[in-house]
CSV table of C-alpha atoms in Angstrom, one decimal:
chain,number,residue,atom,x,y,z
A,29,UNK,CA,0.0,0.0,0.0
A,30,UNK,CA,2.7,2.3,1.3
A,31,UNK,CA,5.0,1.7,-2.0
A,32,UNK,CA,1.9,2.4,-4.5
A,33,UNK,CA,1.4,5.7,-2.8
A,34,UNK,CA,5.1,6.6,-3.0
A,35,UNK,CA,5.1,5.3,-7.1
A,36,UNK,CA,1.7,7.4,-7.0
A,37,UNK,CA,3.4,10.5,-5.7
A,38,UNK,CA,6.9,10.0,-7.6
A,39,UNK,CA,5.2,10.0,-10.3
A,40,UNK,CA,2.8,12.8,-9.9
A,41,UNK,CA,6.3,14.8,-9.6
A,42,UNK,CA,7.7,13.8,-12.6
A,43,UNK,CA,5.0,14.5,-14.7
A,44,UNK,CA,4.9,18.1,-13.2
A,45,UNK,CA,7.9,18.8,-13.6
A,46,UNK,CA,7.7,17.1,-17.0
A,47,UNK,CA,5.1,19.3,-17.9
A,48,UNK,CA,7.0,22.5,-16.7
A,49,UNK,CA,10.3,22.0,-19.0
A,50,UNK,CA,7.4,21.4,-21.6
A,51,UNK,CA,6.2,24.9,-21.0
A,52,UNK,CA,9.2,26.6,-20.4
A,53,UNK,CA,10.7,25.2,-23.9
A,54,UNK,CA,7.4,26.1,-25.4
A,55,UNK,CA,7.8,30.1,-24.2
A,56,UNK,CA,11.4,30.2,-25.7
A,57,UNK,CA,10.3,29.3,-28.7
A,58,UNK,CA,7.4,31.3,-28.7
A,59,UNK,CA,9.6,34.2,-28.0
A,60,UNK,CA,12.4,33.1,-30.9
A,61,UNK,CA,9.3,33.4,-33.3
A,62,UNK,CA,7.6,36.3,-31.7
A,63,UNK,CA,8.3,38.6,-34.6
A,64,UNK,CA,6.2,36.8,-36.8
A,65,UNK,CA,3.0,37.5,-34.6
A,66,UNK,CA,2.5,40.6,-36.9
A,67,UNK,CA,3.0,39.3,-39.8
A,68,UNK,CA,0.0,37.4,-40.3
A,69,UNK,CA,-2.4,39.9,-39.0
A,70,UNK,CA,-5.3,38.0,-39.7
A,71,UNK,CA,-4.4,35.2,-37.1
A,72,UNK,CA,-3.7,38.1,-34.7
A,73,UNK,CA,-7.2,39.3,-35.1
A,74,UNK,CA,-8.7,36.5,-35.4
A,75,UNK,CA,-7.5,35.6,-31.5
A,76,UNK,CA,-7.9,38.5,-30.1
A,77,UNK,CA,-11.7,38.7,-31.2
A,78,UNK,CA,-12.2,35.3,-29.6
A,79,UNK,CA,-10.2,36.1,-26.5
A,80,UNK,CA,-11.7,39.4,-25.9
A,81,UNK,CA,-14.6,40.5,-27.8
A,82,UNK,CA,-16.4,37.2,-27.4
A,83,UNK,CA,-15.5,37.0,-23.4
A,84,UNK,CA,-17.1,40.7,-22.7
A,85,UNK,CA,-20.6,39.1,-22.0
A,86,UNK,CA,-18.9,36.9,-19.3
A,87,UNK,CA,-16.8,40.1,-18.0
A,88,UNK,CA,-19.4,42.0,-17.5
A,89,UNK,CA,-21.5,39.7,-15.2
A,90,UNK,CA,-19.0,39.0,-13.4
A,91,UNK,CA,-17.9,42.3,-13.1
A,92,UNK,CA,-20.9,43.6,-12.2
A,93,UNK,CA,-21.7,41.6,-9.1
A,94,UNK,CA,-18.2,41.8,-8.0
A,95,UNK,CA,-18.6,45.5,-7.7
A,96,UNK,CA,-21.5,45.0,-5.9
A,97,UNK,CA,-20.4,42.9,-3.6
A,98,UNK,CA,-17.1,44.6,-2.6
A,99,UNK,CA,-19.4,47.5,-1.8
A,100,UNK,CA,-21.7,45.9,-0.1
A,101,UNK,CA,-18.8,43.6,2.0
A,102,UNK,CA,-17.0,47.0,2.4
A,103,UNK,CA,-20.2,48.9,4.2
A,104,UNK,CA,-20.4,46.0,6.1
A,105,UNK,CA,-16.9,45.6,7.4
A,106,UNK,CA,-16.7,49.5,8.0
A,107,UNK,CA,-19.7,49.2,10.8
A,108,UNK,CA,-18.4,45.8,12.5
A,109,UNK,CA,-14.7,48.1,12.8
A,110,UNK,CA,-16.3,51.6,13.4
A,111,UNK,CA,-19.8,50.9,15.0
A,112,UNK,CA,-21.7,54.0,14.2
A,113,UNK,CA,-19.8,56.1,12.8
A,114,UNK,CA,-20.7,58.1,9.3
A,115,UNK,CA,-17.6,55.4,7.0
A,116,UNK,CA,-19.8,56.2,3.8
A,117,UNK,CA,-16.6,58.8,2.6
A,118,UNK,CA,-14.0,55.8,2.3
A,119,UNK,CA,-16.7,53.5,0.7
A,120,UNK,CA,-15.9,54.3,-2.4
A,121,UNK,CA,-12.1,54.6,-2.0
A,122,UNK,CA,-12.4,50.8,-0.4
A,123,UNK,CA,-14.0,49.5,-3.0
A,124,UNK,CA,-11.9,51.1,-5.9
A,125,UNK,CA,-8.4,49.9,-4.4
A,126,UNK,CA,-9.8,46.5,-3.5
A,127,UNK,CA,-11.0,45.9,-7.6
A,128,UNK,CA,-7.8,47.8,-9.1
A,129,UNK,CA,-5.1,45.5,-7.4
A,130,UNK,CA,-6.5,42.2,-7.1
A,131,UNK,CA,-10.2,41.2,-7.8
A,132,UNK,CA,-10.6,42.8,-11.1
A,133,UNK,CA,-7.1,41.2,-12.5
A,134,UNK,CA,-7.6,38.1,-10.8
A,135,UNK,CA,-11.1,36.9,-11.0
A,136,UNK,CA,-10.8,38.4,-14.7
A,137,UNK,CA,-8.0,36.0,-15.5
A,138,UNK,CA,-9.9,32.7,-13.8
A,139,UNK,CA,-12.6,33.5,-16.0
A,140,UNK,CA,-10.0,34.0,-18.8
A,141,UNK,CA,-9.0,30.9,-17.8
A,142,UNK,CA,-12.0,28.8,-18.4
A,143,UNK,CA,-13.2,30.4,-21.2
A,144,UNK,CA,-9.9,31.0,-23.8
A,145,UNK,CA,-7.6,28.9,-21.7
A,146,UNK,CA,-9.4,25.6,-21.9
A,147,UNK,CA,-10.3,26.5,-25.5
A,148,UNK,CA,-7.4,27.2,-26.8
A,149,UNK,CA,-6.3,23.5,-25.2
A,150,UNK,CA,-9.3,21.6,-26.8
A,151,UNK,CA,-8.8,23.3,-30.2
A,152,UNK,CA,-5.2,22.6,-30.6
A,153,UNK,CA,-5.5,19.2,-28.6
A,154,UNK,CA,-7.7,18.1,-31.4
A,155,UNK,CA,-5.3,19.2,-34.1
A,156,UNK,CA,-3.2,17.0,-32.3
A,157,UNK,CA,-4.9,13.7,-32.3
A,158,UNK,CA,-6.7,14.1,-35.1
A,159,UNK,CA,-2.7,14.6,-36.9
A,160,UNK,CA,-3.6,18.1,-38.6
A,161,UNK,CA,-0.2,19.4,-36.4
A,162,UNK,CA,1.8,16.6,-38.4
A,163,UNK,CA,0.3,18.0,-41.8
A,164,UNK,CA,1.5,21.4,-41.0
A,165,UNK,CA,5.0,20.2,-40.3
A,166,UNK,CA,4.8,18.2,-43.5
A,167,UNK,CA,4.0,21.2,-45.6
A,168,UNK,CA,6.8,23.1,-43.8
A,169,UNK,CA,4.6,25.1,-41.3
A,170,UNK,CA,6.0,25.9,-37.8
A,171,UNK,CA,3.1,24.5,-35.4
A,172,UNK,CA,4.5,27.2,-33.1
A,173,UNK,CA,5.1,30.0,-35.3
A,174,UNK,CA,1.1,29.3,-36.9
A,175,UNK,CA,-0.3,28.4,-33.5
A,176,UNK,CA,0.8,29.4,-30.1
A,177,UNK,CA,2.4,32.7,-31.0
A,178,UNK,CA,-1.1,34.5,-32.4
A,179,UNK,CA,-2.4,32.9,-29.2
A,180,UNK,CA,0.2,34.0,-26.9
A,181,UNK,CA,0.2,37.6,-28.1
A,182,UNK,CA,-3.4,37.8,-28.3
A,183,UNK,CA,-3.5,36.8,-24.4
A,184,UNK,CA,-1.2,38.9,-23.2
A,185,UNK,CA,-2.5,42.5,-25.7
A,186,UNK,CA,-5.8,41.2,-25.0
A,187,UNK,CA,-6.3,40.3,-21.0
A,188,UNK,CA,-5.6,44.5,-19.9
A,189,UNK,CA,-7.9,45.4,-21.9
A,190,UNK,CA,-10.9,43.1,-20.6
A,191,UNK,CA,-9.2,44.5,-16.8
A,192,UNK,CA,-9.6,47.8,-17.8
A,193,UNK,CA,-13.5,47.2,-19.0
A,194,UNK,CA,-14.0,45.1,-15.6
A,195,UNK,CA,-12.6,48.2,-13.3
A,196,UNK,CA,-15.1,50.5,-15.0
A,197,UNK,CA,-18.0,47.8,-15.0
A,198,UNK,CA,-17.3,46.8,-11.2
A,199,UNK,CA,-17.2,50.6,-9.9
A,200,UNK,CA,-20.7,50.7,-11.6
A,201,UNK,CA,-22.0,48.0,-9.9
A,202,UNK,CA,-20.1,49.1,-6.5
A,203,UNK,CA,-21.7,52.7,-7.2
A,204,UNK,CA,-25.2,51.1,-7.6
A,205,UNK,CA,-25.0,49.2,-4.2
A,206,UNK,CA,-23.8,52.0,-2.5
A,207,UNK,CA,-26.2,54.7,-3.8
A,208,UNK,CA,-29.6,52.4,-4.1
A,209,UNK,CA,-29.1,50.3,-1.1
A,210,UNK,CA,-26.7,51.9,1.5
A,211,UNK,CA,-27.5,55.8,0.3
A,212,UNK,CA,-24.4,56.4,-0.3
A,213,UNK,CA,-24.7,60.0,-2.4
A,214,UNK,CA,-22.8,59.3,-6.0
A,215,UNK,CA,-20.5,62.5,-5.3
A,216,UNK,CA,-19.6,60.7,-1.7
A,217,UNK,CA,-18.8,57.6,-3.5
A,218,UNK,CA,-16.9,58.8,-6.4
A,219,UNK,CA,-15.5,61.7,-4.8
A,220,UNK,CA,-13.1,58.8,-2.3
A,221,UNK,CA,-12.6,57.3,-5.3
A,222,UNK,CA,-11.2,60.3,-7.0
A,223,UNK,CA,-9.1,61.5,-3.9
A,224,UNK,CA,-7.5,58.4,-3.2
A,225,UNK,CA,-7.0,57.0,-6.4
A,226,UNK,CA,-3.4,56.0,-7.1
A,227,UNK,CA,-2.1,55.4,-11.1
A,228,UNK,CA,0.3,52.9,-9.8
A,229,UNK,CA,-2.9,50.6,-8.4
A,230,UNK,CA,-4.0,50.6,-11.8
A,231,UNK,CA,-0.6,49.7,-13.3
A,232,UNK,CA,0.4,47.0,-11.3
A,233,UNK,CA,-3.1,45.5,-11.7
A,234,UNK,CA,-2.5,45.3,-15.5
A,235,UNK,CA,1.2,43.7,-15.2
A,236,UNK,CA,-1.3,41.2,-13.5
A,237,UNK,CA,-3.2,40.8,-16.2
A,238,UNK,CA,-0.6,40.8,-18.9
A,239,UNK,CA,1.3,38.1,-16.9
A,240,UNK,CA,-1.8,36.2,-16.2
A,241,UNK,CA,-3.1,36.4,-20.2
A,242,UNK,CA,-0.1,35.4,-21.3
A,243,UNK,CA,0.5,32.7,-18.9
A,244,UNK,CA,-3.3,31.6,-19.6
A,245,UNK,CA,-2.3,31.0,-23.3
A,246,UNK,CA,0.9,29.5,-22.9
A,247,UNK,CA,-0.9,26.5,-21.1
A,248,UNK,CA,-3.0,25.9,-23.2
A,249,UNK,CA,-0.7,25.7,-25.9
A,250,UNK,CA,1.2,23.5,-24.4
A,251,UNK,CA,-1.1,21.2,-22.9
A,252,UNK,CA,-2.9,21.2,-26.4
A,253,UNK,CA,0.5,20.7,-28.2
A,254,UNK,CA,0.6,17.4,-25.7
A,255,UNK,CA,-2.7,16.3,-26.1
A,256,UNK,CA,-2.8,12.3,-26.9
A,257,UNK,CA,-5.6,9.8,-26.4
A,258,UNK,CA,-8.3,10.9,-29.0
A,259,UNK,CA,-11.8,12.5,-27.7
A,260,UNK,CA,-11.1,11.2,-24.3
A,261,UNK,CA,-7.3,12.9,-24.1
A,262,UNK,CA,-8.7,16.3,-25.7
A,263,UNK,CA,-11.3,16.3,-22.4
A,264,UNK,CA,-8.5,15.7,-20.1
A,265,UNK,CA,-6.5,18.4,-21.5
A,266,UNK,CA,-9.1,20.8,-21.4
A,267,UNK,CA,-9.9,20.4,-17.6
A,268,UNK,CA,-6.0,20.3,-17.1
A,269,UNK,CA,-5.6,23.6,-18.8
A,270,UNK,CA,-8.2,25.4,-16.6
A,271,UNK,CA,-6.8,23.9,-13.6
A,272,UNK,CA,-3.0,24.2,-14.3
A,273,UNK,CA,-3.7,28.5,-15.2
A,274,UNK,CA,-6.3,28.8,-12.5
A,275,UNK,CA,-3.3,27.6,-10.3
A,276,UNK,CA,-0.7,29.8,-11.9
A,277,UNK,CA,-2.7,33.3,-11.9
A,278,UNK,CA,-3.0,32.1,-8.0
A,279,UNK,CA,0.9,31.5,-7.4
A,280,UNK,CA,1.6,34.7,-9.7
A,281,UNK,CA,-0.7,36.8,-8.2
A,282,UNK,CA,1.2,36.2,-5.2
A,283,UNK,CA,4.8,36.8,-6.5
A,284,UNK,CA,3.6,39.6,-8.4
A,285,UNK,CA,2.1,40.9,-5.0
A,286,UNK,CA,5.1,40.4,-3.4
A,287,UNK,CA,7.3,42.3,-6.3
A,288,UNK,CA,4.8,45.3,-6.8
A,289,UNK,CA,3.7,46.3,-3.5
């Protein structure tokens, strides 16, 4: 019993590490071919349309109710600290902070993550198996240079600019809370906002987002690029791709943390 558990963990370390070198050979020569991401512009487009104009339903939403939530979470935290007293000036200044640094890039990227991660994995997984990435080397075609790098780029151009729609959709919804159900005044609310707002916030919350939309594509890529099994493989590597970038935006979004702040 004891030795199956040791072979089961011995070799749930190799194949993560396995899987690593995969992905950090797979970045490098992403990065050799990188100035071919503008040549073909249609690819480019063609990515960045699927991994942000077709997510911006799914953004918003969650967007939305994330705002409202901070604010109501924030009101509600302010009176358990400060019994009483009149906290309604730093609402919005709470709020704001909270979605620039962390929630907006982070919860934006998990959902990134489910969305373009895992199907950028299935659709290049299936090239795989169904030996469409063999025809492309046959013909003389760089799986990489036709593949991952439009992907890649598009994640990382494309994931600050769904952040930057989520921090205006998630103050809306954190002004709505605050002004319909806490009467909070919208010059009360937006005025903390305004008077504590720091640029740098917003920055660092969009090196999040290009670290975490990059990252987001490069797994998938390289779990697709790996895919083997047929139908069955091409579902295992489409959960593995969401739950391999959901992982790193966590472990990055604490390094970055650590490095920004």
């Amino acid at each position: 019993m004891i030795r199956h558990i040791l072979i089961w963990i011995g070799r749930t370390f190799l194949d993560f590490f396995s899987q690593m070198g995969n992905f950090t050979l797979l970045f490098f020569q992403i990065l050799k071919n990188s100035g071919y991401a503008f040549r073909n512009r249609r690819l480019l487009i063609e990515q960045m349309v699927r991994i942000g104009v077709e997510s911006l339903p799914l953004i918003t939403v969650m967007s939305v109710f994330t705002g409202a939530v901070s604010s109501w979470q924030g009101a509600y935290q302010f009176e358990s600290v400060i019994p009483g007293a009149d906290t309604s000036g730093f609402l919005g200044a709470a709020v704001s902070t909270a979605l620039f640094i962390e929630l907006c890039p982070v919860l934006t990227g998990i959902v990134n993550a489910g969305r373009a991660g895992a199907s950028i994995a299935a659709e290049i997984g299936t090239m795989k198996v169904t030996e469409q990435i063999d025809a492309l080397e046959t013909l003389a075609i760089s799986p990489v240079r036709y593949l991952a790098v439009p992907r890649f780029t598009a994640g990382w151009m494309m994931l600050p600019v769904l952040v930057i729609y989520s921090y205006l959709v998630a103050h809306l919804g954190g002004y709505v809370v605050a002004f319909f159900l806490l009467g909070v005044s919208s010059t009360r609310f937006f005025g903390s906002v305004q008077k504590y707002f720091l640029t740098y916030n917003v920055i660092a919350g969009l090196i999040k987002a290009m670290v975490f939309g990059g990252g987001t594509a490069l797994i998938g890529c390289g779990i697709g690029f790996s895919t083997e099994g047929g139908a069955e493989g091409v579902g295992r590597s489409t959960i593995k791709a969401f739950v391999f970038s959901a992982a790193f935006i966590l472990v990055a979004d604490f390094v970055l943390a650590t490095i920004l702040f």
